[in-house]
Structures are given as structure tokens and as C-alpha cells.
Amino acid sequence: FVHDYDYPAALEILSDIKYTDKVRGLEEVLLMMVDRFNFSIDSALKHLKKAKSYLGDAIILEDTKRALMPLLSNDKKTRDLARIVELFRQIYCFIEADDSPSFLVRFYRVREAILLYLLNHNYTVEQNGYTEKNYKGTFYKLFDELEEKYMSWELDGNYGAYFYIKSTNVANTLNSRNKSFLGHSRKPNDKNRLWRSYYGTGRTTLEKA
């Protein structure tokens, strides 16, 4: 279950095992991962702290703490970048597990997170304070605003990210979401089309994509 990133199922198994410090520590690790995948980072860190009290200062627990702490940073640029990184960590998990609905939910959010990062943190002239971008209306209007600011040099930098979220493979991947029950339709996910779109070309095997 852990290899499939199914932490709730792993927790069910632990409920039938006699409690020792090791079992309690593993329970806290699993609870941490459940919260982490739900972006309840405060709660995840509390479980991590409890896990360390049972299991000691294992290197993997320290590494996990270092990965999670930036998500709560008071520096908004650090925090916003950490959210993008964490979303991609989870995206890679669900690609590996072939869990397309969970993948699509996070992929939709990561494009939004990248766009807002570019709008909030890429100004050529330093802004007076930080104003987090809130938007109403369609996502595409915000995209138009982003393009206008790049064209006028009001924004500069992170061009790889800018062209990535504008790319055809990102658009086609999200089109799979929009045409499924996760978006605006009730059609089933076409996994063949989804993974080939994400890979960027149909000229590959489905396994490689």
C-alpha cells in the first residue's frame, strides 16, 4: 500500500498490529503522509514530530521536515515556490501509481500555482510590498494579463515556466481533465490520450509516456 501511495489503507493494517513504539512511530508517519497529500502541512508536521519521538532522528524524517517547512514560510516567494515543488512531487507519485484522477487534480492546480507565482514574483521593478493576486472570471483572462505584462517587460524571467504552462502538451493534458467527470463533462478518462499528451507527443509507447 505504501508503494502505491495508499497511506489510509496502510493505516488500516496497522490497526490490527500490537502497538509498540515502532508501530506508533509508523502510524504517525502514515498520518503525516495523509495530511501532506491533503496539503494540511501544519498537521503533517505535528505528526512528524510525534514520529521522531518514537523512531528517533532518522535521516529520512529530517529530510521530510526540510521539504515541508518551506510550505509554511513567512517569506511568500519561498512559500509559493515550495507549493509548486510539492505539487510536482505528488504529481510524480500519481504518475507512478497510474492514478489519473489524482494526477489531473494536482496538474490543474500546479499550472495555476505557476501562473500566480509568475504574476506575483517576477516584476522588473520592485513592487511596494507584496499583494497576492486574487482573480475573478476565467483562468484565460489571467493568462492574457500575464502575456501582456511579459510583452511590456513589466514581468521578466522564468521563461521556461512561462512557455511550459503555455505549451500544447499542458493544454491537451488539461483538456483531458476538462472533458472528464473532474471537469465539465462525464466522459471517462482516456488514459492513452492523457499520458501521451503529458509526454508531449504521440510518437512513443504508452509505457514510456
PDB file of C-alpha atoms in Angstrom, residues 7-182:
ATOM      1  CA  TYR A   7      -1.492   5.578   3.141  1.00  0.00           C
ATOM      2  CA  PRO A   8      -5.073   5.245   4.512  1.00  0.00           C
ATOM      3  CA  ALA A   9      -5.066   1.539   3.588  1.00  0.00           C
ATOM      4  CA  ALA A  10      -1.663   1.089   5.249  1.00  0.00           C
ATOM      5  CA  LEU A  11      -3.101   2.698   8.400  1.00  0.00           C
ATOM      6  CA  GLU A  12      -5.906   0.127   8.423  1.00  0.00           C
ATOM      7  CA  ILE A  13      -3.338  -2.678   8.518  1.00  0.00           C
ATOM      8  CA  LEU A  14      -1.535  -1.093  11.459  1.00  0.00           C
ATOM      9  CA  SER A  15      -4.758  -1.087  13.466  1.00  0.00           C
ATOM     10  CA  ASP A  16      -4.509  -4.899  13.712  1.00  0.00           C
ATOM     11  CA  ILE A  17      -0.892  -4.937  14.935  1.00  0.00           C
ATOM     12  CA  LYS A  18       0.146  -4.873  18.582  1.00  0.00           C
ATOM     13  CA  TYR A  19       1.285  -1.383  19.489  1.00  0.00           C
ATOM     14  CA  THR A  20       4.974  -0.842  20.133  1.00  0.00           C
ATOM     15  CA  ASP A  21       6.991   2.359  19.830  1.00  0.00           C
ATOM     16  CA  LYS A  22       7.939   1.373  16.284  1.00  0.00           C
ATOM     17  CA  VAL A  23       4.302   0.775  15.310  1.00  0.00           C
ATOM     18  CA  ARG A  24       3.233   4.075  16.906  1.00  0.00           C
ATOM     19  CA  GLY A  25       6.015   5.838  15.037  1.00  0.00           C
ATOM     20  CA  LEU A  26       4.965   4.272  11.727  1.00  0.00           C
ATOM     21  CA  GLU A  27       1.362   5.260  12.423  1.00  0.00           C
ATOM     22  CA  GLU A  28       2.437   8.878  12.873  1.00  0.00           C
ATOM     23  CA  VAL A  29       4.448   8.735   9.623  1.00  0.00           C
ATOM     24  CA  LEU A  30       1.399   7.438   7.743  1.00  0.00           C
ATOM     25  CA  LEU A  31      -0.865  10.069   9.319  1.00  0.00           C
ATOM     26  CA  MET A  32       1.686  12.680   8.303  1.00  0.00           C
ATOM     27  CA  MET A  33       1.584  11.497   4.681  1.00  0.00           C
ATOM     28  CA  VAL A  34      -2.225  11.524   4.609  1.00  0.00           C
ATOM     29  CA  ASP A  35      -2.163  15.150   5.789  1.00  0.00           C
ATOM     30  CA  ARG A  36       0.652  16.009   3.412  1.00  0.00           C
ATOM     31  CA  PHE A  37      -1.270  14.761   0.381  1.00  0.00           C
ATOM     32  CA  ASN A  38      -4.193  16.912   1.559  1.00  0.00           C
ATOM     33  CA  PHE A  39      -1.859  19.927   1.997  1.00  0.00           C
ATOM     34  CA  SER A  40      -2.610  20.064   5.741  1.00  0.00           C
ATOM     35  CA  ILE A  41       1.018  20.925   6.392  1.00  0.00           C
ATOM     36  CA  ASP A  42       0.628  22.168   9.987  1.00  0.00           C
ATOM     37  CA  SER A  43      -0.965  18.882  10.977  1.00  0.00           C
ATOM     38  CA  ALA A  44       1.590  16.878   8.950  1.00  0.00           C
ATOM     39  CA  LEU A  45       4.477  18.480  10.855  1.00  0.00           C
ATOM     40  CA  LYS A  46       2.834  17.688  14.190  1.00  0.00           C
ATOM     41  CA  HIS A  47       2.622  14.023  13.215  1.00  0.00           C
ATOM     42  CA  LEU A  48       6.234  14.169  12.020  1.00  0.00           C
ATOM     43  CA  LYS A  49       7.333  15.492  15.403  1.00  0.00           C
ATOM     44  CA  LYS A  50       5.497  12.643  17.164  1.00  0.00           C
ATOM     45  CA  ALA A  51       7.025  10.113  14.758  1.00  0.00           C
ATOM     46  CA  LYS A  52      10.515  11.347  15.659  1.00  0.00           C
ATOM     47  CA  SER A  53       9.733  10.914  19.360  1.00  0.00           C
ATOM     48  CA  TYR A  54       9.065   7.220  18.699  1.00  0.00           C
ATOM     49  CA  LEU A  55      11.568   6.477  15.920  1.00  0.00           C
ATOM     50  CA  GLY A  56      14.421   8.867  16.685  1.00  0.00           C
ATOM     51  CA  ASP A  57      16.107  11.330  14.356  1.00  0.00           C
ATOM     52  CA  ALA A  58      16.144   9.188  11.225  1.00  0.00           C
ATOM     53  CA  ILE A  59      17.671  10.873   8.172  1.00  0.00           C
ATOM     54  CA  ILE A  60      14.503  10.393   6.107  1.00  0.00           C
ATOM     55  CA  LEU A  61      12.415  12.161   8.748  1.00  0.00           C
ATOM     56  CA  GLU A  62      14.839  15.090   8.812  1.00  0.00           C
ATOM     57  CA  ASP A  63      14.751  15.250   5.007  1.00  0.00           C
ATOM     58  CA  THR A  64      10.954  15.233   5.099  1.00  0.00           C
ATOM     59  CA  LYS A  65      10.903  18.069   7.607  1.00  0.00           C
ATOM     60  CA  ARG A  66      13.212  20.128   5.376  1.00  0.00           C
ATOM     61  CA  ALA A  67      10.852  19.503   2.444  1.00  0.00           C
ATOM     62  CA  LEU A  68       7.742  20.554   4.390  1.00  0.00           C
ATOM     63  CA  MET A  69       8.988  23.597   6.324  1.00  0.00           C
ATOM     64  CA  PRO A  70       9.207  25.947   3.284  1.00  0.00           C
ATOM     65  CA  LEU A  71       5.483  25.359   2.714  1.00  0.00           C
ATOM     66  CA  LEU A  72       4.842  27.365   5.896  1.00  0.00           C
ATOM     67  CA  SER A  73       7.486  30.023   5.283  1.00  0.00           C
ATOM     68  CA  ASN A  74       6.662  33.632   6.171  1.00  0.00           C
ATOM     69  CA  ASP A  75       8.502  34.635   3.006  1.00  0.00           C
ATOM     70  CA  LYS A  76       5.747  34.382   0.409  1.00  0.00           C
ATOM     71  CA  LYS A  77       8.078  33.813  -2.541  1.00  0.00           C
ATOM     72  CA  THR A  78       9.687  30.862  -0.734  1.00  0.00           C
ATOM     73  CA  ARG A  79       6.276  29.514   0.245  1.00  0.00           C
ATOM     74  CA  ASP A  80       4.746  29.867  -3.226  1.00  0.00           C
ATOM     75  CA  LEU A  81       7.710  28.144  -4.883  1.00  0.00           C
ATOM     76  CA  ALA A  82       7.569  25.348  -2.282  1.00  0.00           C
ATOM     77  CA  ARG A  83       3.904  24.747  -3.167  1.00  0.00           C
ATOM     78  CA  ILE A  84       4.833  24.244  -6.806  1.00  0.00           C
ATOM     79  CA  VAL A  85       7.633  21.836  -5.856  1.00  0.00           C
ATOM     80  CA  GLU A  86       5.341  19.860  -3.554  1.00  0.00           C
ATOM     81  CA  LEU A  87       2.629  19.643  -6.204  1.00  0.00           C
ATOM     82  CA  PHE A  88       5.175  18.186  -8.641  1.00  0.00           C
ATOM     83  CA  ARG A  89       6.339  15.669  -6.014  1.00  0.00           C
ATOM     84  CA  GLN A  90       2.759  14.472  -5.717  1.00  0.00           C
ATOM     85  CA  ILE A  91       2.266  14.534  -9.493  1.00  0.00           C
ATOM     86  CA  TYR A  92       5.219  12.153  -9.908  1.00  0.00           C
ATOM     87  CA  CYS A  93       3.736   9.842  -7.255  1.00  0.00           C
ATOM     88  CA  PHE A  94       0.428   9.571  -9.084  1.00  0.00           C
ATOM     89  CA  ILE A  95       2.107   9.073 -12.470  1.00  0.00           C
ATOM     90  CA  GLU A  96       3.979   6.156 -10.931  1.00  0.00           C
ATOM     91  CA  ALA A  97       0.777   4.791  -9.398  1.00  0.00           C
ATOM     92  CA  ASP A  98      -1.159   5.329 -12.671  1.00  0.00           C
ATOM     93  CA  ASP A  99      -3.784   7.254 -10.686  1.00  0.00           C
ATOM     94  CA  SER A 100      -5.009   9.634 -13.391  1.00  0.00           C
ATOM     95  CA  PRO A 101      -7.807  11.401 -11.403  1.00  0.00           C
ATOM     96  CA  SER A 102      -5.428  12.350  -8.562  1.00  0.00           C
ATOM     97  CA  PHE A 103      -2.782  13.314 -11.115  1.00  0.00           C
ATOM     98  CA  LEU A 104      -5.189  15.590 -13.001  1.00  0.00           C
ATOM     99  CA  VAL A 105      -6.387  17.363  -9.855  1.00  0.00           C
ATOM    100  CA  ARG A 106      -2.796  18.300  -8.956  1.00  0.00           C
ATOM    101  CA  PHE A 107      -1.749  19.053 -12.518  1.00  0.00           C
ATOM    102  CA  TYR A 108      -4.609  21.550 -12.816  1.00  0.00           C
ATOM    103  CA  ARG A 109      -3.502  23.177  -9.555  1.00  0.00           C
ATOM    104  CA  VAL A 110       0.180  23.299 -10.462  1.00  0.00           C
ATOM    105  CA  ARG A 111      -0.481  25.253 -13.657  1.00  0.00           C
ATOM    106  CA  GLU A 112      -2.471  27.742 -11.592  1.00  0.00           C
ATOM    107  CA  ALA A 113       0.273  27.909  -8.949  1.00  0.00           C
ATOM    108  CA  ILE A 114       2.975  28.543 -11.584  1.00  0.00           C
ATOM    109  CA  LEU A 115       0.919  31.270 -13.246  1.00  0.00           C
ATOM    110  CA  LEU A 116       0.315  33.047  -9.922  1.00  0.00           C
ATOM    111  CA  TYR A 117       3.987  32.707  -8.986  1.00  0.00           C
ATOM    112  CA  LEU A 118       4.984  34.410 -12.244  1.00  0.00           C
ATOM    113  CA  LEU A 119       2.438  37.189 -11.714  1.00  0.00           C
ATOM    114  CA  ASN A 120       3.369  37.803  -8.095  1.00  0.00           C
ATOM    115  CA  HIS A 121       7.158  37.428  -8.063  1.00  0.00           C
ATOM    116  CA  ASN A 122       8.573  38.344 -11.487  1.00  0.00           C
ATOM    117  CA  TYR A 123       8.209  42.127 -11.645  1.00  0.00           C
ATOM    118  CA  THR A 124      11.098  44.003 -13.261  1.00  0.00           C
ATOM    119  CA  VAL A 125      10.509  46.938 -10.878  1.00  0.00           C
ATOM    120  CA  GLU A 126      10.131  46.018  -7.225  1.00  0.00           C
ATOM    121  CA  GLN A 127       6.569  46.445  -6.049  1.00  0.00           C
ATOM    122  CA  ASN A 128       5.654  48.319  -2.876  1.00  0.00           C
ATOM    123  CA  GLY A 129       5.060  45.351  -0.638  1.00  0.00           C
ATOM    124  CA  TYR A 130       3.557  42.048  -1.666  1.00  0.00           C
ATOM    125  CA  THR A 131      -0.007  41.879  -2.905  1.00  0.00           C
ATOM    126  CA  GLU A 132      -1.178  38.370  -3.567  1.00  0.00           C
ATOM    127  CA  LYS A 133      -3.011  38.148  -6.865  1.00  0.00           C
ATOM    128  CA  ASN A 134      -6.672  37.349  -6.480  1.00  0.00           C
ATOM    129  CA  TYR A 135      -8.672  36.990  -9.639  1.00  0.00           C
ATOM    130  CA  LYS A 136     -12.230  36.641 -10.768  1.00  0.00           C
ATOM    131  CA  GLY A 137     -13.544  35.379 -14.056  1.00  0.00           C
ATOM    132  CA  THR A 138     -11.894  32.823 -16.281  1.00  0.00           C
ATOM    133  CA  PHE A 139      -8.406  31.438 -15.963  1.00  0.00           C
ATOM    134  CA  TYR A 140      -7.744  32.585 -19.529  1.00  0.00           C
ATOM    135  CA  LYS A 141      -8.237  36.257 -18.639  1.00  0.00           C
ATOM    136  CA  LEU A 142      -5.450  35.899 -16.105  1.00  0.00           C
ATOM    137  CA  PHE A 143      -3.321  34.258 -18.792  1.00  0.00           C
ATOM    138  CA  ASP A 144      -3.949  37.265 -21.035  1.00  0.00           C
ATOM    139  CA  GLU A 145      -2.825  39.565 -18.220  1.00  0.00           C
ATOM    140  CA  LEU A 146       0.347  37.511 -17.784  1.00  0.00           C
ATOM    141  CA  GLU A 147       1.139  37.721 -21.515  1.00  0.00           C
ATOM    142  CA  GLU A 148       0.570  41.486 -21.572  1.00  0.00           C
ATOM    143  CA  LYS A 149       2.905  42.023 -18.620  1.00  0.00           C
ATOM    144  CA  TYR A 150       5.646  39.937 -20.274  1.00  0.00           C
ATOM    145  CA  MET A 151       5.207  41.767 -23.584  1.00  0.00           C
ATOM    146  CA  SER A 152       5.556  45.155 -21.860  1.00  0.00           C
ATOM    147  CA  TRP A 153       8.583  43.993 -19.789  1.00  0.00           C
ATOM    148  CA  GLU A 154       6.636  44.591 -16.607  1.00  0.00           C
ATOM    149  CA  LEU A 155       7.477  40.961 -15.888  1.00  0.00           C
ATOM    150  CA  ASP A 156      10.752  39.254 -16.757  1.00  0.00           C
ATOM    151  CA  GLY A 157      12.431  35.908 -16.038  1.00  0.00           C
ATOM    152  CA  ASN A 158      11.348  32.288 -15.544  1.00  0.00           C
ATOM    153  CA  TYR A 159      10.694  31.935 -19.273  1.00  0.00           C
ATOM    154  CA  GLY A 160      10.901  28.157 -19.091  1.00  0.00           C
ATOM    155  CA  ALA A 161       7.964  28.107 -16.693  1.00  0.00           C
ATOM    156  CA  TYR A 162       6.103  30.706 -18.763  1.00  0.00           C
ATOM    157  CA  PHE A 163       6.367  28.725 -22.012  1.00  0.00           C
ATOM    158  CA  TYR A 164       5.726  25.438 -20.195  1.00  0.00           C
ATOM    159  CA  ILE A 165       2.289  26.494 -18.952  1.00  0.00           C
ATOM    160  CA  LYS A 166       1.528  27.858 -22.449  1.00  0.00           C
ATOM    161  CA  SER A 167       2.592  24.626 -24.176  1.00  0.00           C
ATOM    162  CA  THR A 168       0.332  22.386 -26.225  1.00  0.00           C
ATOM    163  CA  ASN A 169       1.045  19.304 -24.128  1.00  0.00           C
ATOM    164  CA  VAL A 170      -0.060  21.099 -20.943  1.00  0.00           C
ATOM    165  CA  ALA A 171      -3.210  22.367 -22.689  1.00  0.00           C
ATOM    166  CA  ASN A 172      -4.022  18.913 -24.100  1.00  0.00           C
ATOM    167  CA  THR A 173      -3.400  17.230 -20.756  1.00  0.00           C
ATOM    168  CA  LEU A 174      -5.789  19.607 -19.027  1.00  0.00           C
ATOM    169  CA  ASN A 175      -8.275  19.154 -21.852  1.00  0.00           C
ATOM    170  CA  SER A 176      -8.421  15.505 -20.763  1.00  0.00           C
ATOM    171  CA  ARG A 177      -9.394  16.730 -17.304  1.00  0.00           C
ATOM    172  CA  ASN A 178     -11.985  19.194 -18.592  1.00  0.00           C
ATOM    173  CA  LYS A 179     -13.714  16.535 -20.698  1.00  0.00           C
ATOM    174  CA  SER A 180     -13.826  14.076 -17.780  1.00  0.00           C
ATOM    175  CA  PHE A 181     -16.017  13.913 -14.674  1.00  0.00           C
ATOM    176  CA  LEU A 182     -13.391  16.073 -12.917  1.00  0.00           C
TER     177      LEU A 182
END
